[in-house]
Structures are given as structure tokens and as C-alpha cells.
Coordinates of C-alpha atoms in Angstrom, one line a residue:
M1 CA -11.9 132.9 105.5
R2 CA -8.2 133.0 104.4
D3 CA -5.8 134.9 106.7
S4 CA -4.4 137.8 104.9
R5 CA -1.1 137.6 106.8
W6 CA -0.3 134.2 105.1
V7 CA 1.7 134.9 101.9
D8 CA 2.5 132.2 99.4
P9 CA 6.2 131.2 99.5
A10 CA 8.2 132.3 96.4
P11 CA 8.6 129.4 94.1
L12 CA 12.1 127.8 94.7
E13 CA 14.5 127.9 91.8
V14 CA 16.1 124.6 90.9
A15 CA 19.9 125.0 90.8
R16 CA 21.4 123.8 87.7
P17 CA 24.6 121.7 88.0
R18 CA 27.7 123.5 86.6
L19 CA 28.9 121.5 83.8
P20 CA 32.7 121.3 83.0
W21 CA 33.8 123.7 80.3
W22 CA 34.7 121.1 77.8
T23 CA 31.1 119.8 77.8
M24 CA 30.2 123.1 76.0
L25 CA 32.5 122.5 73.2
P26 CA 31.2 121.8 69.7
G27 CA 31.1 118.2 68.7
W28 CA 33.7 118.6 66.0
V29 CA 36.1 120.0 68.6
K30 CA 35.5 117.1 70.9
L31 CA 36.2 114.8 67.9
V32 CA 39.5 116.2 67.5
V33 CA 40.6 116.9 71.0
S34 CA 39.6 113.7 72.5
P35 CA 42.3 111.5 70.9
I36 CA 44.9 114.1 71.6
A37 CA 44.0 114.0 75.3
L38 CA 43.9 110.3 75.4
A39 CA 47.4 110.1 73.7
W40 CA 48.7 112.8 76.2
V41 CA 47.4 110.6 79.2
L42 CA 48.9 107.5 77.8
V43 CA 52.2 109.3 77.1
W44 CA 52.2 110.6 80.7
F45 CA 51.4 107.2 82.1
A46 CA 54.1 105.6 80.1
A47 CA 56.6 108.1 81.3
K48 CA 55.8 107.5 84.8
V49 CA 56.2 103.8 84.4
I50 CA 59.4 104.3 82.6
R51 CA 60.6 106.7 85.5
L52 CA 59.7 104.0 88.1
C53 CA 61.6 101.2 86.0
W54 CA 64.5 103.6 85.7
Y55 CA 64.9 104.3 89.4
Y56 CA 63.6 100.8 90.7
P57 CA 64.3 98.1 88.2
A58 CA 64.7 95.4 90.7
L59 CA 61.5 96.2 92.6
M60 CA 59.5 96.6 89.4
T61 CA 60.9 93.3 88.2
L62 CA 60.0 91.5 91.4
L63 CA 56.6 93.1 91.2
A64 CA 56.0 92.0 87.6
V65 CA 57.0 88.4 88.6
A66 CA 54.8 88.4 91.6
L67 CA 51.8 89.6 89.6
W68 CA 52.5 86.8 87.0
L69 CA 52.9 84.1 89.6
D70 CA 49.7 85.3 91.1
W71 CA 47.9 85.1 87.9
W72 CA 49.4 81.6 87.0
A73 CA 49.5 79.9 90.5
G74 CA 47.1 81.7 92.6
H75 CA 47.1 83.9 95.7
Y76 CA 48.2 81.1 98.3
R77 CA 51.1 79.5 96.4
T78 CA 52.3 83.0 95.4
G79 CA 52.2 84.1 99.1
A80 CA 53.8 81.0 100.3
L81 CA 56.7 81.5 97.8
V82 CA 57.1 85.2 98.8
S83 CA 57.3 84.1 102.5
V84 CA 60.0 81.5 101.7
V85 CA 61.9 84.0 99.8
V86 CA 61.7 86.8 102.5
M87 CA 62.8 84.2 105.3
A88 CA 65.8 83.1 103.1
L89 CA 67.0 86.6 102.7
F90 CA 66.7 87.3 106.4
V91 CA 68.7 84.1 107.4
W92 CA 71.3 85.3 104.7
W93 CA 71.5 88.6 106.3
W94 CA 71.7 87.1 109.7
R95 CA 74.4 84.7 108.8
S96 CA 76.7 86.7 106.5
V97 CA 76.0 90.4 106.6
D98 CA 79.0 91.2 104.3
S99 CA 78.0 88.9 101.5
Y100 CA 74.3 90.0 101.8
T101 CA 75.4 93.6 101.5
R102 CA 77.7 92.8 98.5
W103 CA 75.2 90.8 96.5
C104 CA 72.0 92.6 97.6
R105 CA 73.2 96.1 97.4
W106 CA 70.9 97.0 94.5
L107 CA 67.9 95.8 96.5
R108 CA 68.9 97.7 99.5
T109 CA 69.5 100.8 97.4
E110 CA 66.1 100.9 95.9
M111 CA 64.4 100.1 99.2
R112 CA 66.2 103.1 100.9
R113 CA 65.5 105.4 98.0
L114 CA 61.8 104.5 98.1
T115 CA 61.2 104.2 101.9
I116 CA 63.6 107.0 103.3
Y117 CA 64.5 109.6 100.6
A118 CA 61.6 109.7 98.1
W119 CA 58.8 109.2 100.8
D120 CA 59.8 112.4 102.7
W121 CA 61.7 114.4 100.1
R122 CA 59.2 117.0 99.5
T123 CA 58.8 117.6 103.3
V124 CA 62.4 117.6 104.1
M125 CA 63.2 120.2 101.3
R126 CA 60.4 122.5 102.4
L127 CA 61.3 122.3 106.2
S128 CA 65.1 122.8 105.4
N129 CA 64.2 126.0 103.2
L130 CA 65.9 124.4 100.2
T131 CA 62.8 125.1 97.8
G132 CA 62.2 128.4 96.0
T133 CA 59.1 130.1 94.8
A134 CA 59.0 132.3 91.5
K135 CA 55.7 133.6 89.9
G136 CA 53.4 131.6 92.4
R137 CA 55.1 128.3 91.6
E138 CA 57.3 126.3 93.8
Y139 CA 60.7 124.9 92.7
R140 CA 62.1 121.9 94.5
P141 CA 65.4 119.9 94.2
K142 CA 65.1 117.0 92.2
L143 CA 66.0 113.6 93.8
K144 CA 68.2 111.7 91.3
R145 CA 70.2 108.5 91.6
V146 CA 70.7 106.7 95.2
R147 CA 73.5 104.2 95.9
S148 CA 73.7 102.5 99.1
E149 CA 77.1 101.1 100.1
G150 CA 76.3 99.8 103.5
W151 CA 78.2 102.4 105.5
R152 CA 76.9 105.4 103.6
D153 CA 74.4 106.3 101.0
K154 CA 75.3 108.5 98.0
V155 CA 72.3 110.6 97.0
R156 CA 72.5 112.6 93.7
V157 CA 70.5 115.8 93.7
K158 CA 69.8 118.3 90.9
M159 CA 69.7 121.7 92.6
I160 CA 67.3 124.5 91.7
K161 CA 68.4 127.6 89.6
G162 CA 70.1 130.2 91.8
Q163 CA 71.2 127.6 94.5
A164 CA 74.7 126.9 95.6
P165 CA 76.3 124.1 97.3
E166 CA 77.1 126.1 100.3
Q167 CA 73.4 126.4 101.3
W168 CA 73.3 122.6 101.4
A169 CA 76.5 122.4 103.4
E170 CA 75.0 124.8 106.0
R171 CA 72.0 122.4 106.3
A172 CA 74.1 119.2 106.4
S173 CA 73.5 118.4 110.0
G174 CA 69.7 118.8 109.5
L175 CA 69.7 116.8 106.4
A176 CA 71.5 114.0 108.3
H177 CA 69.0 113.8 111.1
S178 CA 66.0 114.0 108.6
F179 CA 67.2 111.0 106.8
H180 CA 68.4 109.1 109.9
A181 CA 72.1 109.2 109.3
N182 CA 75.0 110.2 111.6
S183 CA 76.6 112.9 109.4
C184 CA 76.1 114.4 105.9
R185 CA 78.8 115.6 103.5
V186 CA 78.1 117.7 100.5
R187 CA 80.3 117.1 97.3
V188 CA 80.0 118.9 94.0
V189 CA 79.6 116.6 91.0
K190 CA 79.3 119.0 88.2
P191 CA 77.5 122.5 87.8
G192 CA 74.0 122.1 89.1
R193 CA 74.6 118.5 90.6
I194 CA 75.7 117.8 94.0
E195 CA 76.1 114.5 96.0
L196 CA 75.1 113.9 99.5
D197 CA 77.1 111.3 101.4
L198 CA 75.0 110.2 104.3
I199 CA 77.1 108.3 106.6
H200 CA 75.5 105.6 108.8
S201 CA 78.7 103.9 110.3
D202 CA 82.5 104.3 110.4
P203 CA 84.4 101.7 108.1
L204 CA 87.7 102.7 109.7
T205 CA 87.2 101.6 113.2
R206 CA 89.7 98.6 112.8
P207 CA 93.4 99.0 112.6
V208 CA 94.8 98.2 109.2
P209 CA 98.0 96.0 109.4
L210 CA 101.0 96.7 107.2
P211 CA 101.2 94.8 103.9
D212 CA 104.1 92.6 103.0
L213 CA 107.2 94.4 101.8
T214 CA 107.4 94.8 98.1
V215 CA 110.5 94.9 95.7
S216 CA 109.7 98.2 94.3
A217 CA 107.8 101.5 95.1
D218 CA 106.6 104.4 93.1
L219 CA 107.6 107.7 94.5
K220 CA 104.5 109.3 92.8
R221 CA 102.1 107.2 94.6
I222 CA 103.2 105.3 97.7
T223 CA 100.5 103.4 99.7
V224 CA 100.4 104.3 103.4
G225 CA 96.9 103.0 104.4
R226 CA 93.2 102.4 103.3
T227 CA 90.7 104.9 102.6
E228 CA 87.1 104.7 103.9
T229 CA 86.0 103.4 100.5
D230 CA 88.3 100.4 100.9
K231 CA 90.8 101.7 98.5
P232 CA 94.5 102.1 99.0
W233 CA 95.5 105.4 100.4
R234 CA 98.3 106.8 98.2
I235 CA 100.3 110.0 98.7
R236 CA 102.8 111.6 96.5
L237 CA 106.3 112.1 97.5
L238 CA 108.0 113.2 94.3
G239 CA 107.5 116.9 93.8
N240 CA 105.6 117.1 97.1
Q241 CA 106.0 118.5 100.8
I242 CA 103.8 116.8 103.2
L243 CA 102.6 118.4 106.6
V244 CA 100.9 116.2 109.3
V245 CA 99.0 117.8 112.2
G246 CA 97.4 115.9 115.1
V247 CA 97.2 115.9 118.8
Q248 CA 99.2 113.5 121.0
G249 CA 97.9 109.9 120.5
A250 CA 96.5 110.9 117.2
G251 CA 98.6 108.3 115.2
K252 CA 101.2 110.4 113.5
G253 CA 103.8 107.7 114.1
S254 CA 101.6 105.3 112.2
L255 CA 101.6 107.5 109.1
L256 CA 105.5 108.2 109.5
W257 CA 106.4 104.5 109.6
S258 CA 103.8 103.6 106.8
V259 CA 105.8 106.0 104.5
V260 CA 109.1 104.5 105.6
W261 CA 107.7 101.0 105.2
A262 CA 106.6 101.7 101.5
L263 CA 110.0 103.3 100.8
A264 CA 112.0 100.4 102.3
P265 CA 112.8 98.8 99.0
L266 CA 114.2 101.9 97.6
I267 CA 116.1 102.7 100.8
K268 CA 117.7 99.3 100.6
T269 CA 119.0 99.9 97.0
G270 CA 120.1 103.5 97.9
M271 CA 117.6 105.2 95.5
V272 CA 116.0 106.9 98.3
R273 CA 117.9 108.5 101.2
L274 CA 116.2 109.4 104.6
Y275 CA 117.3 112.1 107.1
G276 CA 115.6 112.4 110.3
I277 CA 115.2 115.0 113.1
D278 CA 113.6 113.8 116.5
P279 CA 113.9 116.4 119.1
K280 CA 112.2 113.9 121.6
G281 CA 115.6 112.1 122.1
G282 CA 114.8 109.4 119.6
M283 CA 111.6 108.0 121.1
E284 CA 110.3 107.6 117.6
L285 CA 112.9 107.7 115.0
G286 CA 115.2 105.8 117.3
Q287 CA 113.2 102.7 117.0
C288 CA 114.7 101.9 113.6
P289 CA 117.8 104.2 112.9
E290 CA 119.2 101.9 110.3
V291 CA 116.8 103.1 107.6
F292 CA 118.1 106.7 108.0
H293 CA 121.3 108.0 106.3
K294 CA 121.6 110.5 109.0
V295 CA 119.4 111.1 112.1
V296 CA 119.7 113.8 114.9
Y297 CA 118.0 113.2 118.2
D298 CA 117.7 117.0 119.4
N299 CA 116.7 120.5 118.2
G300 CA 120.1 122.0 118.9
P301 CA 123.0 122.9 116.7
D302 CA 123.2 119.5 115.1
A303 CA 119.6 119.6 113.9
V304 CA 120.2 123.1 112.5
A305 CA 123.4 121.9 110.8
L306 CA 121.6 119.1 109.2
L307 CA 118.9 121.2 107.9
E308 CA 121.4 123.7 106.6
E309 CA 123.4 120.9 105.0
L310 CA 120.1 119.8 103.1
A311 CA 119.4 123.4 102.0
N312 CA 122.9 123.6 100.5
D313 CA 122.4 120.3 98.7
V314 CA 119.2 121.7 97.3
R315 CA 120.8 124.6 95.9
R316 CA 123.7 122.4 94.6
R317 CA 121.6 120.0 92.8
A318 CA 119.2 122.7 91.3
G319 CA 122.6 124.2 89.8
N320 CA 123.6 120.9 88.4
Y321 CA 120.1 120.3 86.8
R322 CA 120.2 123.8 85.1
G323 CA 119.8 123.2 81.3
L324 CA 119.6 119.3 81.7
R325 CA 116.3 118.4 83.3
R326 CA 113.4 120.2 85.1
L327 CA 112.5 117.4 87.5
W328 CA 114.4 114.6 89.4
T329 CA 114.4 111.2 87.7
R330 CA 115.9 108.1 88.7
E331 CA 118.4 108.6 85.7
S332 CA 120.0 111.6 87.4
G333 CA 122.3 109.3 89.4
E334 CA 121.5 111.0 92.8
P335 CA 119.1 109.6 95.4
F336 CA 115.7 111.0 96.1
T337 CA 115.9 112.7 99.6
L338 CA 113.2 112.7 102.3
L339 CA 113.5 114.8 105.3
I340 CA 111.6 113.5 108.2
V341 CA 110.9 115.9 111.2
D342 CA 109.0 114.2 114.1
E343 CA 108.1 117.3 115.9
L344 CA 108.5 120.5 113.8
A345 CA 107.5 122.9 116.4
D346 CA 110.4 121.9 118.7
V347 CA 112.9 122.9 115.9
I348 CA 111.2 126.1 114.6
A349 CA 109.2 127.5 117.4
Y350 CA 110.1 126.2 120.7
Q351 CA 113.7 126.7 120.3
T352 CA 115.1 129.1 123.0
D353 CA 118.1 130.2 121.0
K354 CA 116.7 132.8 118.6
K355 CA 119.6 132.6 116.1
L356 CA 119.1 128.8 116.0
K357 CA 115.5 129.2 115.4
E358 CA 115.9 131.6 112.5
R359 CA 118.5 129.4 110.9
A360 CA 116.2 126.4 111.2
Q361 CA 113.3 128.3 109.8
S362 CA 115.3 129.8 106.9
A363 CA 116.8 126.2 106.0
I364 CA 113.3 124.4 106.1
Q365 CA 111.7 127.0 104.0
T366 CA 114.5 126.6 101.3
I367 CA 114.0 122.8 101.3
T368 CA 110.2 123.2 101.0
S369 CA 110.1 125.9 98.6
Q370 CA 113.1 124.8 96.3
G371 CA 113.3 121.1 96.8
R372 CA 110.4 120.0 94.5
A373 CA 112.3 119.9 91.4
P374 CA 115.8 118.6 92.5
G375 CA 114.2 115.5 94.4
F376 CA 113.8 116.7 98.0
A377 CA 110.7 116.1 99.9
T378 CA 109.8 116.9 103.6
L379 CA 107.3 115.0 105.9
A380 CA 106.9 117.3 108.9
L381 CA 104.8 116.3 112.0
V382 CA 103.5 118.8 114.3
Q383 CA 100.9 119.1 117.2
D384 CA 99.9 122.8 116.9
P385 CA 99.0 124.1 113.4
R386 CA 98.9 127.9 114.4
K387 CA 100.5 130.4 112.2
E388 CA 102.7 131.5 115.2
I389 CA 104.1 127.8 115.2
V390 CA 104.3 127.0 111.5
P391 CA 104.3 130.3 109.5
F392 CA 104.9 128.6 106.3
R393 CA 102.1 126.1 106.2
N394 CA 101.4 127.3 102.4
L395 CA 104.6 125.7 101.3
F396 CA 103.4 122.2 102.3
T397 CA 101.4 121.0 99.2
T398 CA 99.7 118.0 100.9
R399 CA 98.3 118.7 104.4
I400 CA 97.0 115.8 106.6
A401 CA 94.8 116.3 109.6
M402 CA 94.5 113.7 112.3
R403 CA 92.7 114.2 115.5
L404 CA 92.5 117.9 116.3
D405 CA 91.2 119.8 119.3
E406 CA 89.1 122.5 117.8
P407 CA 87.2 123.2 114.5
T408 CA 89.2 126.2 113.7
Q409 CA 92.4 123.9 113.4
V410 CA 90.6 122.1 110.7
D411 CA 90.6 125.2 108.6
M412 CA 94.2 126.0 109.5
V413 CA 95.5 122.7 108.4
L414 CA 93.2 121.9 105.4
G415 CA 92.0 125.2 104.2
D416 CA 88.8 127.2 104.5
G417 CA 85.6 125.5 103.4
V418 CA 87.0 122.1 103.8
R419 CA 85.2 121.4 107.1
E420 CA 81.9 122.4 105.6
R421 CA 82.4 119.6 103.0
G422 CA 82.6 117.0 105.7
A423 CA 86.2 117.0 106.9
E424 CA 85.6 116.9 110.7
A425 CA 88.9 116.2 111.9
H426 CA 88.2 117.4 115.2
E427 CA 85.5 114.8 115.7
I428 CA 87.8 111.8 115.0
S429 CA 87.5 109.4 117.8
E430 CA 90.3 108.7 120.3
L431 CA 89.9 105.0 119.7
T432 CA 90.9 105.3 116.1
P433 CA 94.4 106.5 116.0
G434 CA 95.8 106.8 112.5
V435 CA 92.6 108.2 111.0
A436 CA 93.0 111.5 109.1
W437 CA 91.7 113.8 106.6
A438 CA 94.2 114.5 103.7
K439 CA 93.9 117.5 101.4
E440 CA 96.1 117.8 98.2
D441 CA 96.7 121.2 96.4
G442 CA 94.7 121.2 93.2
K443 CA 92.0 118.8 94.4
R444 CA 88.8 120.1 95.9
E445 CA 87.6 117.2 97.9
P446 CA 89.6 115.8 100.9
V447 CA 90.1 112.1 101.5
R448 CA 89.4 110.4 104.7
A449 CA 91.6 107.4 105.5
R450 CA 93.6 105.5 108.1
A451 CA 97.4 104.8 108.0
F452 CA 98.8 101.4 108.5
Y453 CA 99.5 100.3 112.0
A454 CA 103.2 99.5 112.5
T455 CA 104.0 97.3 115.7
D456 CA 107.4 96.9 117.3
D457 CA 107.6 93.5 115.5
D458 CA 107.1 95.3 112.2
L459 CA 109.8 97.8 113.0
W460 CA 112.2 95.0 113.7
D461 CA 111.4 93.2 110.3
L462 CA 112.0 96.6 108.8
R463 CA 115.5 96.7 110.3
A464 CA 116.2 93.2 109.3
Y465 CA 115.0 93.9 105.7
V466 CA 117.0 97.1 105.3
N467 CA 120.3 95.5 106.8
G468 CA 119.8 92.2 104.9
W469 CA 119.8 90.2 108.2
S470 CA 118.5 86.7 108.0
F471 CA 117.2 84.6 110.9
E472 CA 117.2 80.9 111.6
V473 CA 115.3 79.2 114.3
L474 CA 117.8 77.3 116.5
P475 CA 116.8 74.5 118.5
F476 CA 116.8 74.6 122.2
A477 CA 118.3 71.7 124.6
G478 CA 118.1 72.0 128.3
G479 CA 116.5 75.5 128.3
E480 CA 119.7 77.0 126.5
A481 CA 120.2 78.0 122.8
A482 CA 122.2 75.2 121.1

């Protein structure tokens, strides 16, 4: 007898698989859409291949050659050939890093772009809060061109809408650590495009020797050193006023004598005339006094009288040029005048005589504000850039920051916002005197460079060149000069 408690189970319903929506389309629709979809896939694939060939031409070429060799010669021969090539590149890099970096820069660039930047780009952008979201969609900065120069990588970036370069500058330190660099600088290329300079080493660690004395010089671009990109560091003297700031031992003397060295041919011919003030008793300018038309070794009445003399010459020459010319030229018949003040603070700030201090400040302000057109320039060197020490910093159109003590001093010398773009003058090493950041009015980006290093023998050669001395090696007999 059947138990009434037993109930037949309900028949199980077989779950039908859920088919994609396009399978339900009519046949004629599939016939029209399928070629279009196939064409779209082919175009998408071709675009990806073109993009890879655009950013990685060398790697894609090597890959194509390897595949062809593998098809033509087989796996073993291709592997052996690749091993030999890799070993040869390693030996080349081991024996001559400079030539390897110069000739294989393209390969290094593509490898670094692929393995360092493209590999972690999305993650770094998200963690650095440099992405944006709108209407549920994430917008991410695009990685563009990468160029490796050995000591730095230049990474071109297309920012997202509404983004500013200042946001990248605030995160420069984090970006440097994320991409295994020592530091990161942000430069604006054009609207919407920036370039990250990811620094790996310092190319200015070695002193730069003075070049040979030339027979001419251009006052619009005299060479005083080398930039970190291994280009000549040139500064303008004609129509310019220069302020150099740096602590003791920063190498201000190197820049001073580099300027004088570049002007030596014009000093010798009388086309350039130097005036100097060295309140330290001639410890610097006294090493080569022959190059100066007049030099004073204190900050007292003689120094003030020299400044007032130059200020009067500025006014006199400006009056003579009225109606004839708007800027000094060689055809004027008067020499271009350069005033060098080795320690400006001793003359205009530390002077105990209030009247002398006021007279010195007034004279220097006249020279720096009115001397551009009549052919007067000033090269002033100082250790303390505070407004209380140099109240007229804005009159110097080119400002050079050597090693400084505090980050705020960088803004005092080079201007607000320059430090955020990488001009970390307070981080210059004590082992690299002469390294500086230079900022010229009218140019947004500062320049990092190192001035020539002038030895005592170089200064002796400079004295001999300006004075026209000639030396002959005399034979010695019995320990005495013959």
C-alpha cells in the first residue's frame, strides 16, 4: 500500500541558456551588420598595431625580424643568434657606457617606456589622484612621447580637461619615486601638454675647465659655462643687469671670472671697460687687477664715489644719445661698461655710515634702472637675498641662484613658482661649487648649469693676455736661471 505522506516531486524545469541579443536578430540584419563589425574589428586591430609601431618602432622591427628568422632558420638558430646579440650589447655597455648610451638611446627609450612608464601608468595616475571621473567614466592623462637621455627621461603627457600643471608640480616627488627617479620637474610644452623631466643622475658633478681665449666676444651671449644638457651656458650682458646669490663656497667666484674671461678680448681692445668693488680687501678682484679700469677694495667713501661716478656717466651718456640712438652699439665710440660688486651687502646694507649707505643704494639703483640703454651693466654678488639686504631685486633682469640655505630663498631670488618647476637651488651639493639655477625675465623656465672653474694659473694667463705679456722658457744652469 502506498504511503500517503509520499508526494511526487515537481517536475524539474530545464533552464534554457540565455543567448546573446544579436542571435535573435533577423537574418537580413546579420547579413548587413556582420561585415561592418568585421571591418570595425580589423580597423581597431590595425590602429593598435600602428600605435605600437609609432611608439616602439625599434622593438617592433626587432620582433618582426625575430619572427622571420624563426620561420626561416628555426628555433635553435634564432635563439643562438639572439643570445649572441644580447651578449654583444652587454659587452658594449660594459666597455663603453657613453658610446652605448649615444648609439642605443632609441632602444633604451623604448624599453624604459614599455617596462617603466606604460606598465604602471594607470596605477600611478590613480594613486596620485591625477585622474578624473565624469558621468561614470574615468578620464586618465595620456602617456605620449618618451625620450631617454641617460641622466634623465623626458616624458610627454596630455593632461585631462580641467587639469593644471600646478597639480602635477605638487605631486612631482611622488611621481619621481613611483618611476624610480631621483627627482621630477614639470615643464609646460603647450596648452594641455606638459613634459616630465625624471632625473636619474647629475651631469654637472665634474668641474668645467675654462675654454681657450678667443679673439672676439658677443655681449648678447657670452659663454660662462655648460648647462646640464651639455650646451653652452650663455648669459646676456648688453641691456641686462645680473644678480648672483649663493652662500659661502657656492662658487660665485667661478661665475665672476668666467664672465671676465669671456670679455678678455674686448677688454684688451678697450671696447669693454670693467669697474670693480671688492669690500673684502681685494681677496677676489685683487687676483687680477689688470683687467679693471678702476677697482676699489673697501666699502667706504672710495666705493661710494666710484658708484656715483658711474651713475653720473649713465646720465651723461643717456643725454648724449638723446635723438641719436636708443641702445648702445659699438659704433657709439664709447666702451661698454660693466660694474662688478663682489659683495653687494657690504656696500648697501652692512655699511655703518647711514649717509654712505643711502648714497650707495641711490647710485646702484640709478645704474641698474637707467644703465640698460647707455651700455652699462651690473654683475652683483651677494650671500643674503632678503629684501632688507637687497631691496631692489626687481631691477636685476637676470637672477642666478647658486647653493642656498633655505627653500624660501629660492623664491626670493628666482621668483614665485620657479621652485615648484624644479629649481631646487637649496639642494645643490656642497661638492659641486659653480652649479646654479638661472632665471631670465621673459622666460618661464629656469636653466640649470655650472660655471667654468678658474684656477690660479688661469688668472695668471688672463693677466698675461690682457697686458700682452709673452713668456719664454729659459734654460737653467747650475740651478740658476741663465
